[in-house]
mmCIF file of C-alpha atoms in Angstrom:
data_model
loop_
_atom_site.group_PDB
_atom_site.id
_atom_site.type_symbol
_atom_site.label_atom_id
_atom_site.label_comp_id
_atom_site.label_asym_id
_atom_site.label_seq_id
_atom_site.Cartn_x
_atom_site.Cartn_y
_atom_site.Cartn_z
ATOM 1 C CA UNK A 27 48.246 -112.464 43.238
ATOM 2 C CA UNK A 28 51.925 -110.776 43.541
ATOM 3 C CA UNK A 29 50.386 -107.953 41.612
ATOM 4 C CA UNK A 30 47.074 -107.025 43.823
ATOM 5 C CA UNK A 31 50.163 -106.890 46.815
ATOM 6 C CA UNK A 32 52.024 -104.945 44.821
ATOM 7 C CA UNK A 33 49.256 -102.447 44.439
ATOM 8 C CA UNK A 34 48.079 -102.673 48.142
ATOM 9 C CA UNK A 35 45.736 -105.351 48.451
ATOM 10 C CA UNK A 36 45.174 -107.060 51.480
ATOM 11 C CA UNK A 37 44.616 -110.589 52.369
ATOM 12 C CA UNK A 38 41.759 -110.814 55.096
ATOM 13 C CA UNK A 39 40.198 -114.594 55.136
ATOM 14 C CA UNK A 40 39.754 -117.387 52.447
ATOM 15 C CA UNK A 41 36.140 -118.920 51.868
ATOM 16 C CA UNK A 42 35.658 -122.466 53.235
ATOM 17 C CA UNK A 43 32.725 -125.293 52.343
ATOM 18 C CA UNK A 44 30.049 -126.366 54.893
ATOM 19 C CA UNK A 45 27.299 -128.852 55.026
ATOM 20 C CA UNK A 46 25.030 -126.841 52.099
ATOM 21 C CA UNK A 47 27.338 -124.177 51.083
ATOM 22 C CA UNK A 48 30.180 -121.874 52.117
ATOM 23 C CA UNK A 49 31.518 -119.765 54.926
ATOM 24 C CA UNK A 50 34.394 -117.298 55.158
ATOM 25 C CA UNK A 51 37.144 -116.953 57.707
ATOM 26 C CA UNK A 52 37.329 -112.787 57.585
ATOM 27 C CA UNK A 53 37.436 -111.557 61.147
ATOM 28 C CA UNK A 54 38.986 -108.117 60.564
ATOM 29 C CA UNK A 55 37.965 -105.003 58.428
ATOM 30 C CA UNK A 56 33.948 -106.650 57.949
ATOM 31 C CA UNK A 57 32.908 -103.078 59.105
ATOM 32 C CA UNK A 58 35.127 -101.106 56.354
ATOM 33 C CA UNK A 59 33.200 -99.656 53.213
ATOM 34 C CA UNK A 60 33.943 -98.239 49.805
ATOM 35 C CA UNK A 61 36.488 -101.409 49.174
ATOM 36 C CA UNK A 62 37.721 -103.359 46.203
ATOM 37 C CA UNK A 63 37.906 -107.410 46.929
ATOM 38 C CA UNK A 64 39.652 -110.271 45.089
ATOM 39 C CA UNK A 65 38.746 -114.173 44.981
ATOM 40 C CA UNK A 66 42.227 -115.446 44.195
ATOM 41 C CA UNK A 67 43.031 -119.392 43.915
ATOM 42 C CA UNK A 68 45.986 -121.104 43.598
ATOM 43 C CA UNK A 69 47.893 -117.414 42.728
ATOM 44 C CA UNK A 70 45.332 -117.019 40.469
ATOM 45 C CA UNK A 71 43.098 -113.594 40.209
ATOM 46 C CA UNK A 72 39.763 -115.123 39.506
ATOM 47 C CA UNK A 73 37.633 -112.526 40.495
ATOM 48 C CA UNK A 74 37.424 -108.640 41.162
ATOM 49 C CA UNK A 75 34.415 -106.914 42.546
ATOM 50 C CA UNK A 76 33.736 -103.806 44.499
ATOM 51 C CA UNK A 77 31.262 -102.457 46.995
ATOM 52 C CA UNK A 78 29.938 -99.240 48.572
ATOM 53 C CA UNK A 79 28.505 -101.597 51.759
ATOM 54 C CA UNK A 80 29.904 -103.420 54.392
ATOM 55 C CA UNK A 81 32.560 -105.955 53.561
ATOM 56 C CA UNK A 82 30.512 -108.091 55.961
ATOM 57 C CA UNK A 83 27.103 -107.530 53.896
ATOM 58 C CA UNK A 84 28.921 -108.225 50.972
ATOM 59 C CA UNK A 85 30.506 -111.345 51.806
ATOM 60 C CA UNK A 86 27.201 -112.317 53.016
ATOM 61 C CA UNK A 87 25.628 -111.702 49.726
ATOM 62 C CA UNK A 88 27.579 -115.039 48.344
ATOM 63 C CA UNK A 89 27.718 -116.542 51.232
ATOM 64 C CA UNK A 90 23.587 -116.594 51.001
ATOM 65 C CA UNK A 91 22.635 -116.648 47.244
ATOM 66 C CA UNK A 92 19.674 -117.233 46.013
ATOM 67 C CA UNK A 93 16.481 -116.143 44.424
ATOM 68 C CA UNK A 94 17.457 -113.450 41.334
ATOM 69 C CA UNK A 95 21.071 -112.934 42.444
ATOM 70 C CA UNK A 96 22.257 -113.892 39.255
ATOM 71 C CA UNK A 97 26.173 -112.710 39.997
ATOM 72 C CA UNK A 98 25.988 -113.672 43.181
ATOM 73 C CA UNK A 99 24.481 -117.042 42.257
ATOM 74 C CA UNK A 100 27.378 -118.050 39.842
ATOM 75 C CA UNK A 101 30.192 -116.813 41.753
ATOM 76 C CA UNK A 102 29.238 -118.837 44.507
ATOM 77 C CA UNK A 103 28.864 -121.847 42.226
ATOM 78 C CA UNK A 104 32.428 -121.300 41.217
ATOM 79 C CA UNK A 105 33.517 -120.509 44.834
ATOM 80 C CA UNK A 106 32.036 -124.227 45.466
ATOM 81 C CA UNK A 107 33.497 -125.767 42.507
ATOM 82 C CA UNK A 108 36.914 -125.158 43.344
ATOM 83 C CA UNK A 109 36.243 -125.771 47.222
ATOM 84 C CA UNK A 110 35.344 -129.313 46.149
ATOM 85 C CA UNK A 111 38.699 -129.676 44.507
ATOM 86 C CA UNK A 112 40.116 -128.982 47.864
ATOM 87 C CA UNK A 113 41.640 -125.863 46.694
ATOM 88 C CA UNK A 114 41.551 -122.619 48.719
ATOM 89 C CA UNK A 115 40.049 -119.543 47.794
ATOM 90 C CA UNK A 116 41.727 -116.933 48.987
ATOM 91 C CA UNK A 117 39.764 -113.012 50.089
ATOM 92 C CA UNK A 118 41.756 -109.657 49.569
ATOM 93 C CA UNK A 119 40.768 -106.567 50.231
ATOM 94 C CA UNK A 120 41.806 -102.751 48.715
ATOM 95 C CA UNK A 121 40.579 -100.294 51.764
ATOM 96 C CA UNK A 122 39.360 -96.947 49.222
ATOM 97 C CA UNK A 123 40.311 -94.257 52.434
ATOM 98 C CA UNK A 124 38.809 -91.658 50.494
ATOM 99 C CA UNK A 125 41.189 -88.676 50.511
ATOM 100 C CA UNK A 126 41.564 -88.300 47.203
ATOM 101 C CA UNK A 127 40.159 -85.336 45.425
ATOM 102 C CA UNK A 128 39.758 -83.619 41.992
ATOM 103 C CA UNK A 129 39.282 -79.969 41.858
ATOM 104 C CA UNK A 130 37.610 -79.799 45.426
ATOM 105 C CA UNK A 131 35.630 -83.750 44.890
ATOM 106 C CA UNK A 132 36.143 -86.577 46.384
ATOM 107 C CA UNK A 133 36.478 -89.393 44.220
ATOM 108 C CA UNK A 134 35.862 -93.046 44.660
ATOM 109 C CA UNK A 135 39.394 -94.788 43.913
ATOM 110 C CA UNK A 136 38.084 -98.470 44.691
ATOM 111 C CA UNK A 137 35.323 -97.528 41.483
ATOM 112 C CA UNK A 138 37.586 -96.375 39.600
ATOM 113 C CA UNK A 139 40.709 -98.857 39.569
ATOM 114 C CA UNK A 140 37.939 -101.711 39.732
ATOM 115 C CA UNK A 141 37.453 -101.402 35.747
ATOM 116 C CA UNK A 142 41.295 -100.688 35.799
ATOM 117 C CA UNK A 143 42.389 -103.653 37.112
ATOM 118 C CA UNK A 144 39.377 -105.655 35.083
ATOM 119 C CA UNK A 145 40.778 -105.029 32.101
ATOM 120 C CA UNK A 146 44.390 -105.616 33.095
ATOM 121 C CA UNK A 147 43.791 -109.152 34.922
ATOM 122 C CA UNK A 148 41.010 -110.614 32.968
ATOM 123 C CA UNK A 149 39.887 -112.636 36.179
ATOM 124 C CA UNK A 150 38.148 -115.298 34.137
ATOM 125 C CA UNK A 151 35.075 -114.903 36.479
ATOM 126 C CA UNK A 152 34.557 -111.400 35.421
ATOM 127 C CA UNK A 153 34.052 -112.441 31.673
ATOM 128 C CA UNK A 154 31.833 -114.273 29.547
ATOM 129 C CA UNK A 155 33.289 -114.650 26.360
ATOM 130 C CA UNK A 156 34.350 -110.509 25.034
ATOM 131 C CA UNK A 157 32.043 -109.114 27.209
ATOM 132 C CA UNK A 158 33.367 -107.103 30.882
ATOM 133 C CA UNK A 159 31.059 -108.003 33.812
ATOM 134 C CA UNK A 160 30.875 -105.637 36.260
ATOM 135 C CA UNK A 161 29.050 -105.584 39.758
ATOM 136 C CA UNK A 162 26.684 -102.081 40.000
ATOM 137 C CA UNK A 163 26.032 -100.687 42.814
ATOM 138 C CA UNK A 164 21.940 -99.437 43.220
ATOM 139 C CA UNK A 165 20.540 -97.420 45.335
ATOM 140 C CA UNK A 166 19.829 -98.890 48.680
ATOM 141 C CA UNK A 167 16.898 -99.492 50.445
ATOM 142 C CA UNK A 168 18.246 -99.419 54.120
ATOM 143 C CA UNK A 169 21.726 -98.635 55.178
ATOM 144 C CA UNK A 170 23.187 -101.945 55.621
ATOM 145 C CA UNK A 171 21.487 -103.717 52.220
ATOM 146 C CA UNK A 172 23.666 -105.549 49.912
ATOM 147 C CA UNK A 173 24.411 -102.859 47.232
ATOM 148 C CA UNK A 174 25.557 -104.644 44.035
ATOM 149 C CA UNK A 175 22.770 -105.993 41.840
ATOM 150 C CA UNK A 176 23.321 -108.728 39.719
ATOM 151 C CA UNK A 177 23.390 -108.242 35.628
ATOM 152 C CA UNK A 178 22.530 -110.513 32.407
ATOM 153 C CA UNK A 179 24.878 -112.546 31.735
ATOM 154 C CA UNK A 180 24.152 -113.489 28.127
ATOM 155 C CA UNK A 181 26.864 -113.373 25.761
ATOM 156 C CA UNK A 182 26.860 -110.279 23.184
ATOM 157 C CA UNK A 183 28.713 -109.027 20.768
ATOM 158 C CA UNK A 184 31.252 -106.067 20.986
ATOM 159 C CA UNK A 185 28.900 -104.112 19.193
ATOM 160 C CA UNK A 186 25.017 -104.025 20.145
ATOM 161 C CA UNK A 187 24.504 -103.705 16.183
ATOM 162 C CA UNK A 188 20.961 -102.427 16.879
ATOM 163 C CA UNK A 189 18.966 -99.246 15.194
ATOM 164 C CA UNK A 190 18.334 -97.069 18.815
ATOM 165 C CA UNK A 191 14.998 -96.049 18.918
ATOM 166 C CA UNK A 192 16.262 -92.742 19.902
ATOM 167 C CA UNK A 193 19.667 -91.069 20.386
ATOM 168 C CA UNK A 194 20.080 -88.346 22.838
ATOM 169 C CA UNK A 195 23.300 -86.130 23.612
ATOM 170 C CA UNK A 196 24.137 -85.407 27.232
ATOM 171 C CA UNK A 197 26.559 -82.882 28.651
ATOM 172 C CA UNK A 198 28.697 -84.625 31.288
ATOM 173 C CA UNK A 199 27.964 -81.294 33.670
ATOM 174 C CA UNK A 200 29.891 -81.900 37.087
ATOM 175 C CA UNK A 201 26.731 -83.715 38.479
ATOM 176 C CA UNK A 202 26.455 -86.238 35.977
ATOM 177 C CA UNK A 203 30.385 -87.354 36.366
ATOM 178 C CA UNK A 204 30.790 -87.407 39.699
ATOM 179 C CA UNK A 205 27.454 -88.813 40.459
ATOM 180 C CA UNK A 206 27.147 -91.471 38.012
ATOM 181 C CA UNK A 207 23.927 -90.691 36.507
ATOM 182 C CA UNK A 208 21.878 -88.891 33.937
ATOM 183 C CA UNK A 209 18.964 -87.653 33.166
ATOM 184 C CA UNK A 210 16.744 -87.820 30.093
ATOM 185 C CA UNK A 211 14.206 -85.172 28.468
ATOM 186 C CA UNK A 212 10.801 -85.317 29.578
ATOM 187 C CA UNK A 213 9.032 -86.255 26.176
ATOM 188 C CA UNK A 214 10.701 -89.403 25.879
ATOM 189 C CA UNK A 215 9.146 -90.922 28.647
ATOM 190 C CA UNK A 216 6.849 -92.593 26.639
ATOM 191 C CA UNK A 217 9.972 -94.743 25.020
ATOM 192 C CA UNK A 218 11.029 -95.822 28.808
ATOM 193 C CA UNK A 219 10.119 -98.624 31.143
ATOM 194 C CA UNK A 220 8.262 -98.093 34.126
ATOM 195 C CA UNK A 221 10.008 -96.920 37.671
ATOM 196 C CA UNK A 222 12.383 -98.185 39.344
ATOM 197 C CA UNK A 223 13.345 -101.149 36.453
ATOM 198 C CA UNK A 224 17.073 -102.745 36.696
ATOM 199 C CA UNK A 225 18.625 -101.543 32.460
ATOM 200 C CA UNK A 226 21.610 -102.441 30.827
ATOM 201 C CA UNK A 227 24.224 -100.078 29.700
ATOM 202 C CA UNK A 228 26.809 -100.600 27.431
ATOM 203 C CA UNK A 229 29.700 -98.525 27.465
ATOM 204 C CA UNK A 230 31.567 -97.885 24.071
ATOM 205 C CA UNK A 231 34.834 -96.322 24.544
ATOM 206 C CA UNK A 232 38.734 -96.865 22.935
ATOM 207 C CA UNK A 233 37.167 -100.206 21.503
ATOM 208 C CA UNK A 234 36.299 -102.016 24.297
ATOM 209 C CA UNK A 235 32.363 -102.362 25.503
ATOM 210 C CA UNK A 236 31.754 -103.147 29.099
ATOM 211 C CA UNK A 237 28.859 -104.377 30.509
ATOM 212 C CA UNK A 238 26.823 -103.115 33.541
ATOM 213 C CA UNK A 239 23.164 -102.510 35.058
ATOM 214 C CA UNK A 240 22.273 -99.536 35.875
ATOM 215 C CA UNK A 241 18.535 -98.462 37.177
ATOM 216 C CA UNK A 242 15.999 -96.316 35.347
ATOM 217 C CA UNK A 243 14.189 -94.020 38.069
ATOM 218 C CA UNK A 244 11.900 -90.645 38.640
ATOM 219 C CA UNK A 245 14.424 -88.524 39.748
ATOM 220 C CA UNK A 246 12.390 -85.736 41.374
ATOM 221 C CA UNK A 247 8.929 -84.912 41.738
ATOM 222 C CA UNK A 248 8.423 -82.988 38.344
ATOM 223 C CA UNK A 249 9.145 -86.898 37.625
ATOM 224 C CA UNK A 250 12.635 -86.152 35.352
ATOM 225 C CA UNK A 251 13.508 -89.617 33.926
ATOM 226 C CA UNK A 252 16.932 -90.906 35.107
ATOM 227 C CA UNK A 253 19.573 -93.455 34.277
ATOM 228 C CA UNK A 254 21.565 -94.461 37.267
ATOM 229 C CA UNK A 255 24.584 -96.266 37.251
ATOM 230 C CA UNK A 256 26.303 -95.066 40.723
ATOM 231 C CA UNK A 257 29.842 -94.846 41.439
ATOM 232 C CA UNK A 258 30.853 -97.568 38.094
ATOM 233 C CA UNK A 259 29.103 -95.269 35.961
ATOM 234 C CA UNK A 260 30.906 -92.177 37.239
ATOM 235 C CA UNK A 261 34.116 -94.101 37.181
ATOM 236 C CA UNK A 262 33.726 -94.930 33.544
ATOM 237 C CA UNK A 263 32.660 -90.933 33.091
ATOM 238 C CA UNK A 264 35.748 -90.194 34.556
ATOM 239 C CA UNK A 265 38.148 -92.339 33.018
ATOM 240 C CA UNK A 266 36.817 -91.553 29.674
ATOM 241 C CA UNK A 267 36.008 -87.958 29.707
ATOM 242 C CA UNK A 268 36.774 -84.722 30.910
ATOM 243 C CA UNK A 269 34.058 -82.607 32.704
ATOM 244 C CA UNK A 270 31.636 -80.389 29.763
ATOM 245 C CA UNK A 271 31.940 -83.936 27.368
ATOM 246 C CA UNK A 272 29.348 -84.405 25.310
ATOM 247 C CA UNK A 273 28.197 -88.070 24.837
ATOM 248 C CA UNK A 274 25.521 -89.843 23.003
ATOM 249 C CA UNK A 275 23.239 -92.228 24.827
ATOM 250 C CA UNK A 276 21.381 -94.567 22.264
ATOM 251 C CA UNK A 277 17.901 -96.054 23.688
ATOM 252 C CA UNK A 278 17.974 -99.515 21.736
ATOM 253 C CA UNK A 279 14.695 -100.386 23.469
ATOM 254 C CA UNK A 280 12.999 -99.350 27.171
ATOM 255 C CA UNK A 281 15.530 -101.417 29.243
ATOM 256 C CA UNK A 282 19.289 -101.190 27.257
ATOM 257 C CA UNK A 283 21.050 -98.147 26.165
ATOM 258 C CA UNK A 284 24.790 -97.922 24.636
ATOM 259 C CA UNK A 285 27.010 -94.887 25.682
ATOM 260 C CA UNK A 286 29.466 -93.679 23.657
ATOM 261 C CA UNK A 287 31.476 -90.308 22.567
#
């Protein structure tokens, strides 16, 4: 906990149990957006997440749980589990003011320093077994939706260890890497899933894999098939790989696909 204070985090509530399920205290900051939150218990980091939405909606999204929410579903569970053990669980936020800029863009820092501090914490809620979980934003429906999707959470190896159906290179053009997204050539489209479907990426990079969904889409209406992976994917882009980078994006079947330089 000493280090999310020491990088700037905030403590704004704790989560408490009700009759049926849980409830937070947070009373300040439910409006702010573009934030990084921590579940911490007992001085513990147990969980890091971010979101381009409303703390509020956010916090509502465990708070209410259910139906294919898979993330929000099991963090809850855990939320409970340690409730019942009359244990506190505290919230802290990271405000992302967004006046940071590279050559003349603005950059997401809470996106960014999510995966950062990820990999430096471990919060044992983010992982199952080697593999990275990591909340993606999709694109929302209305402006106050709940904006992080929820991801499989099967256990994989570091390696996919596949033959892709197809590999294709893409140029990380300024679009692509600040955007989070790419598209894919036209006469492929027969090797993709139908539009919009929730895919899973697999980022390959320094030896570590991470794990995250992105969204396969019709980007236009010349119907340009697109990967979208919002502002994790461009974080990942960014941290990885300068601007001009050409990547390989393996298509291991319709609805997974492993990045990598």
């Amino acid at each position: 906990m000493q280090r999310l204070l020491d990088l700037g985090f905030i403590e704004v509530g704790e989560w408490r149990s009700i009759s049926g399920g849980i409830s937070h205290s947070i009373v300040r900051h439910l409006q702010a957006k573009n934030l990084l939150y921590a579940f911490v218990c007992k001085g513990e980091v147990c969980y890091i997440g971010t979101t381009t939405g409303t703390l509020k909606s956010r916090m509502n999204g465990y708070k209410n749980a259910g139906g294919t929410q898979r993330t929000n579903i099991r963090v809850k569970a855990e939320i409970m589990n340690v409730l019942h053990q009359s244990q506190r669980v505290q919230i802290f936020i990271f405000l992302d003011e967004g006046a940071h800029t590279f050559k003349g863009y603005t950059i997401s820092l809470a996106a960014g320093l999510e995966t950062v501090f990820i990999a430096a914490i471990r919060p044992r809620w983010n992982y199952r077994g080697n593999v990275r979980i990591i909340e993606q934003p999709t694109i929302p429906d209305e402006e106050n939706a709940v904006l992080e999707e929820d991801i499989s959470e099967v256990d994989i190896p570091l390696r996919i260890g596949q033959n892709p159906m197809e590999q294709v290179l893409v140029t990380l053009g300024t679009t692509y890497w600040n955007g989070g997204f790419f598209n894919l050539p036209m006469h492929l489209v027969h090797l993709l899933p139908p539009a919009p479907t929730p895919v899973q990426l697999y980022l390959n990079a320094d030896a570590e894999e991470i794990q995250m969904q992105g969204n396969f889409l019709f980007a236009n209406v010349q119907g340009q098939p697109r990967i979208y992976g919002g502002q994790q994917l461009a974080g990942w882009f960014q941290a990885n790989f300068p601007v001009k980078q050409i990547i390989h994006v393996d298509i291991i079947n319709p609805t997974t696909y492993q990045l990598h330089a």
